[in-house]
Coordinates of C-alpha atoms in Angstrom, one line a residue:
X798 CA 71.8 -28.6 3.4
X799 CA 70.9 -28.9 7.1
X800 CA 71.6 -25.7 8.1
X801 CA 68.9 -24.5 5.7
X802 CA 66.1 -26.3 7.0
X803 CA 64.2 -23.9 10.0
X804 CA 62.1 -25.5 12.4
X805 CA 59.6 -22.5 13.6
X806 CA 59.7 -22.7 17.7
X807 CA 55.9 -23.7 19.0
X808 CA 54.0 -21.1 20.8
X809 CA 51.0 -20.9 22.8
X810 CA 49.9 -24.9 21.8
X811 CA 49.9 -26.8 25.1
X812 CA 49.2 -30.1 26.2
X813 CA 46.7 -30.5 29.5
X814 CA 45.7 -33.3 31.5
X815 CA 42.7 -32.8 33.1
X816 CA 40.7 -34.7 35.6
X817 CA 37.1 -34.4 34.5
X818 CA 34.2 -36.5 35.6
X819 CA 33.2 -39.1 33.3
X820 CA 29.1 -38.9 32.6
X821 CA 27.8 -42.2 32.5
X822 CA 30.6 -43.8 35.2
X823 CA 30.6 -41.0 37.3
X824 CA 34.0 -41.8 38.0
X825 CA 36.8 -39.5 37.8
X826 CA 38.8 -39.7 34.9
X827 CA 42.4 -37.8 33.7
X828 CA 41.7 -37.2 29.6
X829 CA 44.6 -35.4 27.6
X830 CA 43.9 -32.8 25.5
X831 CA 45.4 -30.4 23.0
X832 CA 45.3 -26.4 23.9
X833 CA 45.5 -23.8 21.0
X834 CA 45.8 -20.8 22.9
X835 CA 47.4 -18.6 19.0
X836 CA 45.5 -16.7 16.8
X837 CA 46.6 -19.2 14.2
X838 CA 43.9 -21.9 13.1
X839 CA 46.4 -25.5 13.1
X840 CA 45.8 -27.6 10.5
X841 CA 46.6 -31.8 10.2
X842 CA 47.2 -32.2 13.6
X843 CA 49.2 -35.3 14.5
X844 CA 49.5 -36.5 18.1
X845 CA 51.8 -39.5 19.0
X846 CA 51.3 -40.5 22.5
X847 CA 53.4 -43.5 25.1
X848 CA 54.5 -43.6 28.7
X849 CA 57.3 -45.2 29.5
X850 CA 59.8 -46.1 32.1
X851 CA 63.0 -47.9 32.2
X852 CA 61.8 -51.0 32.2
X853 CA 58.3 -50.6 30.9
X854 CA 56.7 -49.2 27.6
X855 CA 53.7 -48.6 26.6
X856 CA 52.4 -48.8 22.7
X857 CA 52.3 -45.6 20.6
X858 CA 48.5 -44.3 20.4
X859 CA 48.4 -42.3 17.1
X860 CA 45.8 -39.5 16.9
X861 CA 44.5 -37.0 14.6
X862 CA 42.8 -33.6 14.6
X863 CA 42.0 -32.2 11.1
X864 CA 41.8 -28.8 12.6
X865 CA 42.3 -26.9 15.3
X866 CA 41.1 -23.9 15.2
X867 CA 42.6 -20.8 17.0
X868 CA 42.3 -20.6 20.8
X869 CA 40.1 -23.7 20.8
X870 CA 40.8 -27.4 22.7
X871 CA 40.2 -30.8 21.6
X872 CA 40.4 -34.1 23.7
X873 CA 42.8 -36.3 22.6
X874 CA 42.4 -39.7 24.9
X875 CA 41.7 -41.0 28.2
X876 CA 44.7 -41.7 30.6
X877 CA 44.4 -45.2 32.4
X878 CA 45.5 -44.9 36.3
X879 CA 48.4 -47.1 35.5
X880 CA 50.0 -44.7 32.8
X881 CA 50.4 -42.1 35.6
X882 CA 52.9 -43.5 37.3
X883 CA 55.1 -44.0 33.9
X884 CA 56.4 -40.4 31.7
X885 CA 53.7 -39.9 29.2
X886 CA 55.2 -37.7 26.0
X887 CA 53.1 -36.3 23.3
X888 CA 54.9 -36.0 19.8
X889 CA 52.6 -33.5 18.1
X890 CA 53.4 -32.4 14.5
X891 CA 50.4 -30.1 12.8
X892 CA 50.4 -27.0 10.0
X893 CA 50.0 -23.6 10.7
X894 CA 50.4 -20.7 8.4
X895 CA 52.3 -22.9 5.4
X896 CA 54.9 -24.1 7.8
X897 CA 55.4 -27.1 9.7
X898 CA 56.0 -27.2 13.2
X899 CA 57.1 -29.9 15.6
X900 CA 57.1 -30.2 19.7
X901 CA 57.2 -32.7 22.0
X902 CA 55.8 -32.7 25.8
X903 CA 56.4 -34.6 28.4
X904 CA 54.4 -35.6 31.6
X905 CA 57.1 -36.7 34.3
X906 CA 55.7 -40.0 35.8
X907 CA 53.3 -39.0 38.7
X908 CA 53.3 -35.4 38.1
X909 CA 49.9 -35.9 37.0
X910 CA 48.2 -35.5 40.8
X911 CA 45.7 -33.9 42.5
X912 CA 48.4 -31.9 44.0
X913 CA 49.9 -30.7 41.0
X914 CA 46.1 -29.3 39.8
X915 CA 46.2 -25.2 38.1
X916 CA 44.2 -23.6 35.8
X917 CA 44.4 -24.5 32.6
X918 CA 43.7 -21.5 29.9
X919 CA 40.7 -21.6 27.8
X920 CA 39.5 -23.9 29.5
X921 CA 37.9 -22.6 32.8
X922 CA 39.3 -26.1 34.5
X923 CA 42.1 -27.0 36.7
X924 CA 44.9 -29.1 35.8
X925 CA 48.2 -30.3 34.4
X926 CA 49.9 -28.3 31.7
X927 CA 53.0 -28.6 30.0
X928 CA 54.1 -25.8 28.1

């Protein structure tokens, strides 16, 4: 019975941080968001976010986009300076086409830097983006 359930592979849906300056602070902040870079419009979007470490874990942040549309980006929550220094994985589940597909993503801890800043597509910004 296993053998006949496919999983479609994800393509061209990314996860970015990005640091962005926040308008009323004027501080800078890192913000997560969700990159559909397909011609394919996603649909019931479902984002489970938590860093974690070996000793530490953070608790899940549940999040969800009712539709995505293709090669379009939606933030998806603000990333404390702490959380950096912990891996941060994004579970993301969401409907495209009448299938269901399924990837996680995974920020190593402190790979979100400065340092580590490219451009991030569709969005004319620079940042982190894990494929």
């Amino acid at each position: 019975m296993k053998k006949d359930i496919v999983i479609p592979e994800v393509k061209d849906v990314y996860i970015a941080v990005v640091q962005e300056e926040h308008p009323e602070y004027k501080t800078q902040d890192w913000n997560a968001y969700i990159i559909n870079n397909s011609d394919l419009d996603l649909e019931t979007v479902l984002i489970v976010s938590q860093g974690y470490n070996d000793k530490k874990m953070t608790p899940p942040m549940r999040h969800t986009i009712s539709m995505l549309p293709a090669r379009s980006y939606a933030k998806i929550e603000y990333l404390q300076e702490k959380v950096l220094a912990l891996n941060n994985e994004f579970k993301v589940i969401f409907f495209g086409g009448n299938k269901m597909f399924d990837k996680s993503y995974v920020f190593r801890k402190n790979t979100i830097n400065i340092n580590a800043l490219q451009s991030i597509p569709l969005m004319q910004l620079m940042g982190i983006l894990v494929k």
